[in-house]
Short mmCIF file of C-alpha atoms in Angstrom, two decimals:
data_model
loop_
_atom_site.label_atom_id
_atom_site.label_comp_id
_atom_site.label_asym_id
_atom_site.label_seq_id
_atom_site.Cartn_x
_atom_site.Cartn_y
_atom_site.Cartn_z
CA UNK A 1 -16.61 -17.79 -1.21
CA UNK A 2 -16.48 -14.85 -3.85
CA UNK A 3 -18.75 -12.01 -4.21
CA UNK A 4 -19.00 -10.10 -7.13
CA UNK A 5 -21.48 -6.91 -7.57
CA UNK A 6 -21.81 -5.89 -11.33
CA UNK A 7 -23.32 -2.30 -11.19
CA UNK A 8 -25.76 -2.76 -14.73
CA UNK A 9 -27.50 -5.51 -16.27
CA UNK A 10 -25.28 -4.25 -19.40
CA UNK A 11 -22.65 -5.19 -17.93
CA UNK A 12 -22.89 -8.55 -16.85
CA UNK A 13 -20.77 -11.58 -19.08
CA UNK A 14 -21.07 -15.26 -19.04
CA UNK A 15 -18.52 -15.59 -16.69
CA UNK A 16 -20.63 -13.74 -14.00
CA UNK A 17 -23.25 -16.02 -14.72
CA UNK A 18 -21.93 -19.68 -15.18
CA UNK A 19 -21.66 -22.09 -12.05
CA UNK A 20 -22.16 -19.24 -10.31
CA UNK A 21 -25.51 -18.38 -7.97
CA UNK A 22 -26.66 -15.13 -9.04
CA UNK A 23 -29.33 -12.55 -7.19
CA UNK A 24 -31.08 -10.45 -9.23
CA UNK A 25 -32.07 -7.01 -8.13
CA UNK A 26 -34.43 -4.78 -9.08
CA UNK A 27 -36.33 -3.53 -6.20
CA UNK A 28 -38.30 -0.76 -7.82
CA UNK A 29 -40.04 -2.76 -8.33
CA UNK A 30 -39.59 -5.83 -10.45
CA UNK A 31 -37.28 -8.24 -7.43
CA UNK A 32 -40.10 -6.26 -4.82
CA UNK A 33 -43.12 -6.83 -7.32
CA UNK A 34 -42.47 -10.57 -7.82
CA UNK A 35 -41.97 -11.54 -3.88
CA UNK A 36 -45.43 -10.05 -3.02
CA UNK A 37 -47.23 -11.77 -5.55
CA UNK A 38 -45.39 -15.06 -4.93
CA UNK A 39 -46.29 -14.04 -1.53
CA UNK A 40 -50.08 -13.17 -2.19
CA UNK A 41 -50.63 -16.78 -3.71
CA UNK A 42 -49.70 -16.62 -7.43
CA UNK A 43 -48.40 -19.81 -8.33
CA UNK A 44 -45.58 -18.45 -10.44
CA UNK A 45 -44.10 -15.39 -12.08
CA UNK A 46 -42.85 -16.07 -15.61
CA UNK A 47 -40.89 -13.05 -16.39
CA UNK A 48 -40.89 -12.08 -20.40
CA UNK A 49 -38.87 -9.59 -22.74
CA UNK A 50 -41.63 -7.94 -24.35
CA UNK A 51 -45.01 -6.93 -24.63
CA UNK A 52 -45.71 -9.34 -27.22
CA UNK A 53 -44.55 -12.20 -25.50
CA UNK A 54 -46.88 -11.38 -22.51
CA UNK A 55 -49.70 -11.26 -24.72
CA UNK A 56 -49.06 -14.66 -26.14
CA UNK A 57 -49.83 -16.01 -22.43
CA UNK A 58 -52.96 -14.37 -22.02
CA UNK A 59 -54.88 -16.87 -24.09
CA UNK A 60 -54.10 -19.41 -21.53
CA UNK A 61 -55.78 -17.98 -18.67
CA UNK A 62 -52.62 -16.00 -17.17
CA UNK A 63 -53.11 -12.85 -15.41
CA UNK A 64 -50.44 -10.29 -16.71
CA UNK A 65 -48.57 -7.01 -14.93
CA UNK A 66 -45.95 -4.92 -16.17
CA UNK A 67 -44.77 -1.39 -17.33
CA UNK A 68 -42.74 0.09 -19.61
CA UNK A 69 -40.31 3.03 -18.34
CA UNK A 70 -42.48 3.28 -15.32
CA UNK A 71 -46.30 3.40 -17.11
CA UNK A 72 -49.06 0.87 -17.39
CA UNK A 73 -49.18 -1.24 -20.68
CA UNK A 74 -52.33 -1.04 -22.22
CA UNK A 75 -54.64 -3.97 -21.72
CA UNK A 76 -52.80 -5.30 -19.16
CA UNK A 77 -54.51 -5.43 -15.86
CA UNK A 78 -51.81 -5.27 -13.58
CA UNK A 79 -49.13 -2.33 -13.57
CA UNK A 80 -45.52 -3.58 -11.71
CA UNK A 81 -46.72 -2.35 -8.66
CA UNK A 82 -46.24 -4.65 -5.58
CA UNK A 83 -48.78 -2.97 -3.76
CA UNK A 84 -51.60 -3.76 -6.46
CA UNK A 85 -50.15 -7.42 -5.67
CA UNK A 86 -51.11 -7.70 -2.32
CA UNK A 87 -54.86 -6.92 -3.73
CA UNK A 88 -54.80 -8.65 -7.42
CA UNK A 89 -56.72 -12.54 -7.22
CA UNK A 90 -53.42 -13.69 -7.73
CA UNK A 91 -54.33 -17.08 -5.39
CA UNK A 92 -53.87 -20.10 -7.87
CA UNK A 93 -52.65 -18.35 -10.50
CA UNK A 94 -49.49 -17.56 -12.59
CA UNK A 95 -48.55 -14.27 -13.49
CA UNK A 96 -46.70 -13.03 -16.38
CA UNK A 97 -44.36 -10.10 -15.85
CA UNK A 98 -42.35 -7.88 -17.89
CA UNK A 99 -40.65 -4.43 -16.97
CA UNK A 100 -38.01 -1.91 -18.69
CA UNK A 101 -34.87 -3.92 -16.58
CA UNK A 102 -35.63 -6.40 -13.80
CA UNK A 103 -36.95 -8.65 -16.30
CA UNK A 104 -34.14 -8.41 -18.68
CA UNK A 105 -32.29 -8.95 -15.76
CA UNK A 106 -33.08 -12.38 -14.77
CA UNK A 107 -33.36 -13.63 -18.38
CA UNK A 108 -29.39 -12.34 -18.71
CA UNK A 109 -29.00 -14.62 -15.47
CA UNK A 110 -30.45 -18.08 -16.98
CA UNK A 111 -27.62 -20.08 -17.31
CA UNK A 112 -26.57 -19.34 -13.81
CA UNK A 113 -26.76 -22.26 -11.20
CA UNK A 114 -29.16 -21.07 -9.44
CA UNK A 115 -30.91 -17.88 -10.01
CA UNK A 116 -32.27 -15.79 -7.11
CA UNK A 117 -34.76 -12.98 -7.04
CA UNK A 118 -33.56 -10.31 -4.69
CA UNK A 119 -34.85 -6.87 -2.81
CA UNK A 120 -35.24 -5.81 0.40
CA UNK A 121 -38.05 -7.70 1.27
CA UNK A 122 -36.06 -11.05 1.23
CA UNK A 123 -32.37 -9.92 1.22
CA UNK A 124 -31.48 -11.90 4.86
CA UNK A 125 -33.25 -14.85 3.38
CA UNK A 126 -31.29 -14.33 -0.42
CA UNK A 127 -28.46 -14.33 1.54
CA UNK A 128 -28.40 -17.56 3.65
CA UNK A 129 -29.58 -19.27 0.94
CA UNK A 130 -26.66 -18.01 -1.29
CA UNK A 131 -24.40 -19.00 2.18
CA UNK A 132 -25.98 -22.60 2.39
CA UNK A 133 -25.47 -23.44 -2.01
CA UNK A 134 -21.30 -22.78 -1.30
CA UNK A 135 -21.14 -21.54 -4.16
CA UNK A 136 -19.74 -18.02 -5.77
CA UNK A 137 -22.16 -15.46 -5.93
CA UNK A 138 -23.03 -12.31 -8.03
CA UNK A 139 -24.89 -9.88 -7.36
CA UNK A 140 -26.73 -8.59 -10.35
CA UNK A 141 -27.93 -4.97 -10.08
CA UNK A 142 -30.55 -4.15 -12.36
CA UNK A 143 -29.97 -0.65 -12.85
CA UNK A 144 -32.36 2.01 -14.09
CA UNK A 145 -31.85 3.29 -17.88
CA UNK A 146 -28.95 1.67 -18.28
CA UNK A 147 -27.36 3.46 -15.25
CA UNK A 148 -26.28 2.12 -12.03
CA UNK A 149 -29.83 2.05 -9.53
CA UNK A 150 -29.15 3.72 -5.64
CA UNK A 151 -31.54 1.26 -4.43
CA UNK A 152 -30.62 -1.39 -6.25
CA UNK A 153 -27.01 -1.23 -4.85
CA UNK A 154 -28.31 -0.53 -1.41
CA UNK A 155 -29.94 -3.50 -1.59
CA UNK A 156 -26.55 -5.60 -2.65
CA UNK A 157 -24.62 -3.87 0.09
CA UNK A 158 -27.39 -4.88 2.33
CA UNK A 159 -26.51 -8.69 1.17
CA UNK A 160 -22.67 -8.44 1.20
CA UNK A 161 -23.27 -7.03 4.80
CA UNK A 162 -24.88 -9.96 5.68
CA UNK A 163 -22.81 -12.51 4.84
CA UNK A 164 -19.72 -10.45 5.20
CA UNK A 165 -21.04 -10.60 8.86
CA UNK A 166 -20.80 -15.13 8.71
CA UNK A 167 -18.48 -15.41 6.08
CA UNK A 168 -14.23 -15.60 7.44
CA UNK A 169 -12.35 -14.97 4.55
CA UNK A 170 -14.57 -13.74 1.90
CA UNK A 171 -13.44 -12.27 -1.12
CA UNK A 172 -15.67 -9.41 -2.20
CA UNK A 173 -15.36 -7.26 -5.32
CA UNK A 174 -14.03 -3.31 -4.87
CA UNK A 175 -17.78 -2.41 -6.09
CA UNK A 176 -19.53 -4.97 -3.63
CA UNK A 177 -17.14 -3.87 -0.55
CA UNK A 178 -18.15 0.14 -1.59
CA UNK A 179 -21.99 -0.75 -1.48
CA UNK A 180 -21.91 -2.35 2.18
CA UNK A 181 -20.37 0.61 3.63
CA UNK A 182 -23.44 2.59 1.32
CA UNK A 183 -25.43 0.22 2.91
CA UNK A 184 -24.21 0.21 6.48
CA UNK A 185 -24.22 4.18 6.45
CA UNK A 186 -27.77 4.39 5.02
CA UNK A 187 -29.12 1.81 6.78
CA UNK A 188 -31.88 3.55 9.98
CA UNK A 189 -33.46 5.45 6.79
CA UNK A 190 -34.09 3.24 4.33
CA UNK A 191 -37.31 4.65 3.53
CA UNK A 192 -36.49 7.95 2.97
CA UNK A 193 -33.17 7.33 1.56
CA UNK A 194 -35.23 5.45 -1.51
CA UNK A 195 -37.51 8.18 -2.31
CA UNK A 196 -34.09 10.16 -3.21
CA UNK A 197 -32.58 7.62 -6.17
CA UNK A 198 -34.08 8.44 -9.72
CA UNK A 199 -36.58 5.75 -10.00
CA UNK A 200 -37.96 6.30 -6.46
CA UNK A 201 -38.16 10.14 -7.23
CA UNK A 202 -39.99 9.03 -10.39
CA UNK A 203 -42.23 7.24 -8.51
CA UNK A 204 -43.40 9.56 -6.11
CA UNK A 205 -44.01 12.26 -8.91
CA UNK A 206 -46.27 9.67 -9.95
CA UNK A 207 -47.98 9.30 -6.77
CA UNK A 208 -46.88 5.73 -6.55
CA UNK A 209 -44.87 6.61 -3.01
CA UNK A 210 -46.72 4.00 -1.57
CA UNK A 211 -44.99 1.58 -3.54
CA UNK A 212 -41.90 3.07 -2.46
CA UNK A 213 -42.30 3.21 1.14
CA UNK A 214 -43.49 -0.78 0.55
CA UNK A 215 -40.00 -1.92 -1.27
CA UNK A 216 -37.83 0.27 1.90
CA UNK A 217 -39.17 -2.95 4.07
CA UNK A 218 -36.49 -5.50 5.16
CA UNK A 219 -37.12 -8.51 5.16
CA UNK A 220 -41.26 -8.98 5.65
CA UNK A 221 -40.48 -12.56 3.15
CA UNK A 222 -38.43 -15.52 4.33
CA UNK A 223 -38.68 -17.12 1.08
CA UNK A 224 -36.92 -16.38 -1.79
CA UNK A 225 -37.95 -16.45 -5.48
CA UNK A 226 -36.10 -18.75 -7.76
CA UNK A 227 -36.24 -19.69 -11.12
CA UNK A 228 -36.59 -22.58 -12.11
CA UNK A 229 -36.84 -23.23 -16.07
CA UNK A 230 -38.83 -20.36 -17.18
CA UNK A 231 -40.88 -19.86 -14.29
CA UNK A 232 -40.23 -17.94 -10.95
CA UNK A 233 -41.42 -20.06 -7.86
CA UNK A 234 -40.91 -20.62 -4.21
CA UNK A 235 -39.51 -24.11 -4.70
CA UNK A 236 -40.18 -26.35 -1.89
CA UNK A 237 -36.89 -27.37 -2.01
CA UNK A 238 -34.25 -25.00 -2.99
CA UNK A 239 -31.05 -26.94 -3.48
CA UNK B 1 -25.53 22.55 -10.32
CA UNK B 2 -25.51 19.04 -11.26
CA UNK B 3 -22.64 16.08 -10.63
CA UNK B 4 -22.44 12.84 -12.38
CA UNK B 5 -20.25 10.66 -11.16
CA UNK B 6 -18.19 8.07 -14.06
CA UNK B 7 -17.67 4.39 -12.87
CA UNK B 8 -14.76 3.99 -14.73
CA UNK B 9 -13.18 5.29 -17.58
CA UNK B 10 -14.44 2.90 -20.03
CA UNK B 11 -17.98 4.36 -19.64
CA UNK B 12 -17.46 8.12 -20.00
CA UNK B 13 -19.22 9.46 -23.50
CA UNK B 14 -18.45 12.89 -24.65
CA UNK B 15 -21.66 14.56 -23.18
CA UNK B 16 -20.06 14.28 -19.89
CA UNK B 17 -17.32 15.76 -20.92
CA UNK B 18 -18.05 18.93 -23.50
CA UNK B 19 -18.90 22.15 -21.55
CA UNK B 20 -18.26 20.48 -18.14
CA UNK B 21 -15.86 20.36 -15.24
CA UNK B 22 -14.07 17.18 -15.04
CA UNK B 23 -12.39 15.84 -12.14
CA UNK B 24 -10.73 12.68 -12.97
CA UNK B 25 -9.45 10.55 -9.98
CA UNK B 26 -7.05 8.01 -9.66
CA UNK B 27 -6.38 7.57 -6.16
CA UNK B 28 -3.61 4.43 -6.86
CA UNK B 29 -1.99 6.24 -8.06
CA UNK B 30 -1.91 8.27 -10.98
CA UNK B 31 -3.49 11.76 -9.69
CA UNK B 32 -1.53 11.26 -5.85
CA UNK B 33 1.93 10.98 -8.03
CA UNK B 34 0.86 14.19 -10.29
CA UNK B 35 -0.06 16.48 -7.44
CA UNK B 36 3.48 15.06 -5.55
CA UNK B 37 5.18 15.82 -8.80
CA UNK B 38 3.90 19.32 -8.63
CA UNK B 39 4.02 20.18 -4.87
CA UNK B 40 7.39 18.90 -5.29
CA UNK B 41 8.80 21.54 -7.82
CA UNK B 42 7.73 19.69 -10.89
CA UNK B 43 7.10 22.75 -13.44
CA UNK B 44 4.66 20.38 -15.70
CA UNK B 45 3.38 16.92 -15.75
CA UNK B 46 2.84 15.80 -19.40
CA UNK B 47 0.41 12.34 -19.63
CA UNK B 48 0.79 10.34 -22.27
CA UNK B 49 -0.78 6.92 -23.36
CA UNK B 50 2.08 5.08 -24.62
CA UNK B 51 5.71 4.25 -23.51
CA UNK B 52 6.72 4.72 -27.04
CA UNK B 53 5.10 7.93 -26.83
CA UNK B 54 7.06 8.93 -22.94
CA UNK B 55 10.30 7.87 -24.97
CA UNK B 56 9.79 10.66 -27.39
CA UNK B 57 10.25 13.27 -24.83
CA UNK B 58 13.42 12.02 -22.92
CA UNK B 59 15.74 13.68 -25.87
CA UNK B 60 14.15 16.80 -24.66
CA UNK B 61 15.27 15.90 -21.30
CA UNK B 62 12.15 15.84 -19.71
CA UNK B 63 12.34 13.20 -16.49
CA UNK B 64 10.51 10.34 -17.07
CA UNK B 65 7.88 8.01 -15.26
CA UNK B 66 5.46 5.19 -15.45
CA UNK B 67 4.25 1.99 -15.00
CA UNK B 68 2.22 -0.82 -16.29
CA UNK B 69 0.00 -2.86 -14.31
CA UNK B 70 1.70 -1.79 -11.40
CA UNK B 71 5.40 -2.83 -12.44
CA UNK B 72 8.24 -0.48 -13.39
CA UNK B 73 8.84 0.62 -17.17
CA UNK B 74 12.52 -0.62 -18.39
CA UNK B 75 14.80 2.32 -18.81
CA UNK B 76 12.81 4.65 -17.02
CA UNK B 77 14.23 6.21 -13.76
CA UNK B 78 10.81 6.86 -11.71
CA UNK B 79 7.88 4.27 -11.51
CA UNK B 80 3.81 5.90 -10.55
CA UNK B 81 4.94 6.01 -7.39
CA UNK B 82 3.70 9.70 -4.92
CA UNK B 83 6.57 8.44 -2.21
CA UNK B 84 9.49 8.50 -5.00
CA UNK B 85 8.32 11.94 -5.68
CA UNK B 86 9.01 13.54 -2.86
CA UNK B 87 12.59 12.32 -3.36
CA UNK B 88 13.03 12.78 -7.05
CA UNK B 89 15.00 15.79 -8.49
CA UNK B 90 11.80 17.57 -9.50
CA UNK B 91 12.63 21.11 -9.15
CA UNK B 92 12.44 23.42 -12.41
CA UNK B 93 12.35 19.85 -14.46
CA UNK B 94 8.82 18.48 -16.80
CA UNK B 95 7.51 15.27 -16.00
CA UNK B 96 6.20 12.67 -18.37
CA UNK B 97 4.02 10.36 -17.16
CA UNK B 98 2.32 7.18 -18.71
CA UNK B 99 0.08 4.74 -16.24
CA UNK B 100 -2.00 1.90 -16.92
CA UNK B 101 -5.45 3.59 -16.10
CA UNK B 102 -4.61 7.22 -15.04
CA UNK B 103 -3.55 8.93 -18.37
CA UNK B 104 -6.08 7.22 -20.49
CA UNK B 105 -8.61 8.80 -17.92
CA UNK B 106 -7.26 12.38 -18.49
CA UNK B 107 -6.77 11.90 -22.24
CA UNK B 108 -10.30 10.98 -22.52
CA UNK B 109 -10.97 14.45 -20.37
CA UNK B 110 -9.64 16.31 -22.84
CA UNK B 111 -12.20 18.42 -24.44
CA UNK B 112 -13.62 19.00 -21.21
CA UNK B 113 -14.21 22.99 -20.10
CA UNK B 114 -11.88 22.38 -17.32
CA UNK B 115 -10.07 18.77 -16.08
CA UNK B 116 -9.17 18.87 -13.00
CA UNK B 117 -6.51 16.22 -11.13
CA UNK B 118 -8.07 14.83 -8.28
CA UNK B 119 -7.36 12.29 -5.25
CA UNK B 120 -7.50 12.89 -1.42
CA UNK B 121 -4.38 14.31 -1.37
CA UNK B 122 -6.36 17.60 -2.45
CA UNK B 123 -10.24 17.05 -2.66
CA UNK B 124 -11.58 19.83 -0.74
CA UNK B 125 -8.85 22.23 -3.13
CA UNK B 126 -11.31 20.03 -6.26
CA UNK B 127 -14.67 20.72 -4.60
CA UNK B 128 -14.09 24.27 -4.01
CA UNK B 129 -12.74 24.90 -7.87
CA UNK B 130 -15.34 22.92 -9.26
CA UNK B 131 -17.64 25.55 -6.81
CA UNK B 132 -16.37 28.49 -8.38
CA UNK B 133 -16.24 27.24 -11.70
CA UNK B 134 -19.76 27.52 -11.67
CA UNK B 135 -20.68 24.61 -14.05
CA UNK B 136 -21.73 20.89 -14.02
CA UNK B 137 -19.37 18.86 -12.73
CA UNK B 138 -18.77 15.05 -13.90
CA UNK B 139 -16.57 13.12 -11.50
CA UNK B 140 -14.39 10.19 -13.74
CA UNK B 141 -13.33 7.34 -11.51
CA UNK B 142 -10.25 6.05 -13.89
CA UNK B 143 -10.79 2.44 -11.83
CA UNK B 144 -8.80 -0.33 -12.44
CA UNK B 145 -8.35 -2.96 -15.06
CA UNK B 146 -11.67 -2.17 -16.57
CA UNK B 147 -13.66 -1.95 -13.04
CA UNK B 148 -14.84 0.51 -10.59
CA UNK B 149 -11.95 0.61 -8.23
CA UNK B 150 -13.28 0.93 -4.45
CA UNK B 151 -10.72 3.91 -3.55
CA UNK B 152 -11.36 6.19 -6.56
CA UNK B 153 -15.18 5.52 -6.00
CA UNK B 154 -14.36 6.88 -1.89
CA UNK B 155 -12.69 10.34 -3.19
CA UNK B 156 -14.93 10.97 -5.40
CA UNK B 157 -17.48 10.14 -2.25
CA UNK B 158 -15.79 12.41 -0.93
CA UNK B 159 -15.80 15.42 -2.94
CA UNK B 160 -19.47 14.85 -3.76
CA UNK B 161 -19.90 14.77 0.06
CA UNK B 162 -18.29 17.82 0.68
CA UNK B 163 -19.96 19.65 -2.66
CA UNK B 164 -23.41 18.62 -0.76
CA UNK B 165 -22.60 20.58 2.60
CA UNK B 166 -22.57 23.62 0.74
CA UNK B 167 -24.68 23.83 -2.22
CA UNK B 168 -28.50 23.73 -1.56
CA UNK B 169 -30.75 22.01 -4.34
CA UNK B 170 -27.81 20.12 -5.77
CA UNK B 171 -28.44 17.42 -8.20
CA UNK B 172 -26.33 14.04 -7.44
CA UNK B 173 -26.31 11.33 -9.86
CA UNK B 174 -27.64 7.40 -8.34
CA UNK B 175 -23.62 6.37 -8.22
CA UNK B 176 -22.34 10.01 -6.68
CA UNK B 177 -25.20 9.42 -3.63
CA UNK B 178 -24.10 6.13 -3.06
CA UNK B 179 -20.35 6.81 -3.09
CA UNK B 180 -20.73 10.15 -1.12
CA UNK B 181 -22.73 7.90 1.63
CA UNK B 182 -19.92 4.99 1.61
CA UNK B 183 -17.31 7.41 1.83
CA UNK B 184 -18.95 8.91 4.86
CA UNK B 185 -19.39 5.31 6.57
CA UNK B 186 -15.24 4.63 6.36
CA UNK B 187 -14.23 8.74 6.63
CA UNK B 188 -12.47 7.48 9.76
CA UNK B 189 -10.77 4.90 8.71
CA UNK B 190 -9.32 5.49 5.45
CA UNK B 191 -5.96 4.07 5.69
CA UNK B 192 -7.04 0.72 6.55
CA UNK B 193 -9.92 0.48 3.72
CA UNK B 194 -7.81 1.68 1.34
CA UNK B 195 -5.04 -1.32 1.69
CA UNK B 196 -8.43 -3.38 1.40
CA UNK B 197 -9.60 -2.38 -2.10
CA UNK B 198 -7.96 -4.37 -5.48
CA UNK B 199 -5.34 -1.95 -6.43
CA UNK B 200 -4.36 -1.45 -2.43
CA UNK B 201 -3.74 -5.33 -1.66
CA UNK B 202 -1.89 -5.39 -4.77
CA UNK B 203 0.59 -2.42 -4.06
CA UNK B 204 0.88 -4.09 -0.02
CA UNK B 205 1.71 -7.15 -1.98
CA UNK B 206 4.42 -5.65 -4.24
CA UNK B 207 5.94 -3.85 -0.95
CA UNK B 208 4.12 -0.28 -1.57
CA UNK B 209 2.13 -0.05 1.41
CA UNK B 210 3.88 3.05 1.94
CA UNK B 211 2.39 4.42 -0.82
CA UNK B 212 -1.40 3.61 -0.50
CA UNK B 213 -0.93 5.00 3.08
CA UNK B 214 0.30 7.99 1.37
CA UNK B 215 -2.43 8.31 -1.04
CA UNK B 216 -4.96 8.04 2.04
CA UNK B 217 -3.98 11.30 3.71
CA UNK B 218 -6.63 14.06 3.14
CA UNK B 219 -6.37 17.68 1.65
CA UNK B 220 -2.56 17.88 2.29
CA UNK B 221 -2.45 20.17 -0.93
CA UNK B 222 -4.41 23.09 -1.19
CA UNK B 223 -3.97 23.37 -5.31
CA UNK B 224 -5.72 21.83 -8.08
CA UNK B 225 -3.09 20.00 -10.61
CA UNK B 226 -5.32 21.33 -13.99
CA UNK B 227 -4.83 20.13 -17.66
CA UNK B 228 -4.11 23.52 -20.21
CA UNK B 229 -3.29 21.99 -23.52
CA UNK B 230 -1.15 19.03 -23.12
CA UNK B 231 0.41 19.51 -19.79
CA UNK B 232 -1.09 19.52 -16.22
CA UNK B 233 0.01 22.68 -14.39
CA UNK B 234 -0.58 24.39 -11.20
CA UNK B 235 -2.07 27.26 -12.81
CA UNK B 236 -1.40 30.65 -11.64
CA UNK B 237 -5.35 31.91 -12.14
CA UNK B 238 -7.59 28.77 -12.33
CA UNK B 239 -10.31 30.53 -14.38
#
C-alpha cells in the first residue's frame, strides 16, 4: 500500500486521483461540517462550487449551508458550522453545501475510486476503511487560501499514524511521513493546538471557538462520508 | 517578527523574498556540502544552474562540483557530496557548484535582503543571524524533484523551533508550526529518520549512507555560509 499526502487542493493531478481512494480533508470545517449533519439525520450532503449552484437546489426543497472565506452567505440558512448541524432539522433531508476549499476539494477528487470525507471526527474509521479497499491512498489536504492548513495536516498525520501502526511495509510520501510525527507530537492537545493554525485563529476572533473545540474531537463518528455520484452519503455498503 | 516557511522551491514568489531574510535549506545535500566546502578552507562557493555554466569557470581554475539527480557530472572531479569535502584540496581554492535542487533554490533567493545557507550542520548559527538581523524571515525548503522533501522540512523544524524558544509573540506560518512540532517528535533520532525520507533511501541505495549520516549531525558549524553577489562566503561581519 502507498500513501501519498498532497499539502493543497492546488496541487493535486489526475494521477493522485485515478484508481486511487482518496480522503478529503478539510476539518475547519467542511470534512467536520458534513459528518455531523450526515450524523444529525440529513440524508445527503451534495457539495457545490458556487453560490449559484446552491441556489439552483433550493427550489426543490433542499436546505442549504455554506460560507464564503469564513462568513455566512446571504439567504442561506445554514453557515458551515458543524455545531449549527447538530441543531438544524436536518432529519430526512439533503443538504447542499458549498465553502471557500473543502468543497472544491472533493469535486477535484471525483474521478477517484472511492472518495472519502475525512476530519478528526472519523479519521480511525477513514482509515480502516481506506485499509479494508487495498487500494493506494491519498490524502487530500484542503488547505486554507491556497496555503497548506495545520489542522488539516494534523488530521492526515493522524491517518498515516493509524495505518502506519497495521500496515508492514507501507510506502508513505516524505510529506505524509513529516505530518505523523506533527501528529504524534501534537497529539494530548489537540484542542488547543487547533485554535493556533490560521483558520482556527480566524474562528475564534469570530467567536465561533465552539466550532473549534467541536472539530479537535477524535473520532465521536464510526462512519465515514462517501461520495457517491454527486451526493455525499453514509452508504450502507461501502465497497 | 514573522517566519514563513517555503514547501519547496517551486512555490516561492518574490514577496517572500524582497526585503526578507532567506534561509534556504537543502539538507541532501546541497547546503551540508557548501558549509563543508567552507569549514574546509574553501575561500568561495559559486552556485550555478547549469553544467554548461560550472564549465565556464574551470579555465579560471576554480575546482569544480556537482551532480544531477544524485549521479556524478562527467569530467568533474567532486560530486554534491559533504564527506568528499572534508578530503578535497579546498584550501585558498573557489568552488563551483551546480545541484539538481540546491542552486536553483539559492538563485531564486537572490534578491533577498540577506540568503542565508542552511542545514543542521549549522541551524542554531541560522536562527541566531536571522535573530539579529532583525527582519522577517522566510525559510525555503529546496525539496526534491518538485516535492517537499521530509529532511529539509525537519531543519527548517528545527530552526523555527529554536526561533520560538526565544522570541515572544512570534508569528509562525501553518507549514513552519507543523514542521517545528515534527521536528521536535524525531529530535532524538535524526540519523535514522533521515535515511527514511526520499532523497535519504536513495543516497543509502547509491552507497552514501555516509553522507546522510553526515548531514544529520547538529550545529557542528558555528558560521552562516551567506550569498554577497554571486558567491557564498563566510562573511567577516554578517550585517
Amino acid at each position: 500500500m502507498r500513501i501519498e499526502v498532497i499539502s493543497t487542493v492546488d496541487e493535486v493531478m489526475i494521477e493522485h486521483i485515478k484508481h486511487k481512494t482518496v480522503i478529503v480533508i478539510d476539518v475547519l470545517r467542511a470534512s467536520s461540517t458534513i459528518a455531523t449533519a450526515l450524523a444529525h439525520g440529513a440524508t445527503k450532503v451534495i457539495p457545490v462550487d458556487t453560490i449559484g449552484q446552491a441556489n439552483l437546489f433550493r427550489q426543490e426543497g433542499y436546505l442549504l449551508a455554506g460560507e464564503r472565506y469564513g462568513k455566512k452567505v446571504i439567504g442561506f440558512p445554514f453557515t458551515n458550522s458543524p455545531i449549527e448541524m447538530t441543531q438544524a432539522p436536518l432529519k430526512g433531508n439533503a443538504l447542499v453545501l458549498t465553502t471557500t476549499n473543502g468543497t472544491r476539494a472533493i469535486q477535484k477528487s471525483w474521478k477517484a475510486a472511492s472518495t472519502l470525507i475525512g476530519s478528526f471526527l472519523n479519521s480511525n474509521a477513514c482509515a480502516q476503511l481506506a485499509m479494508q479497499l487495498k487500494r493506494d491512498l491519498t490524502i487530500l489536504c484542503a488547505g486554507s487560501r491556497q496555503q497548506f492548513s495545520f489542522e488539516d495536516g494534523l488530521c492526515a498525520g493522524y491517518i498515516v499514524s493509524l495505518i502506519e501502526a497495521q500496515v508492514p511495509h507501507l510506502f508513505v510520501n516524505d510529506l505524509g511521513k513529516t505530518l505523523s510525527a506533527a501528529y504524534r507530537y501534537v497529539d494530548e492537545h489537540l484542542p488547543a493546538v487547533l485554535k493556533t493554525s490560521a483558520a482556527g485563529k480566524r474562528l475564534v476572533q469570530s467567536g465561533q471557538e465552539d466550532d473549534v473545540a467541536y472539530c479537535a474531537q477524535k473520532d465521536i463518528y464510526s462512519f465515514v462520508p462517501t461520495l457517491v455520484e454527486d451526493a455525499i452519503i453514509i452508504p450502507a455498503d461501502p465497497f
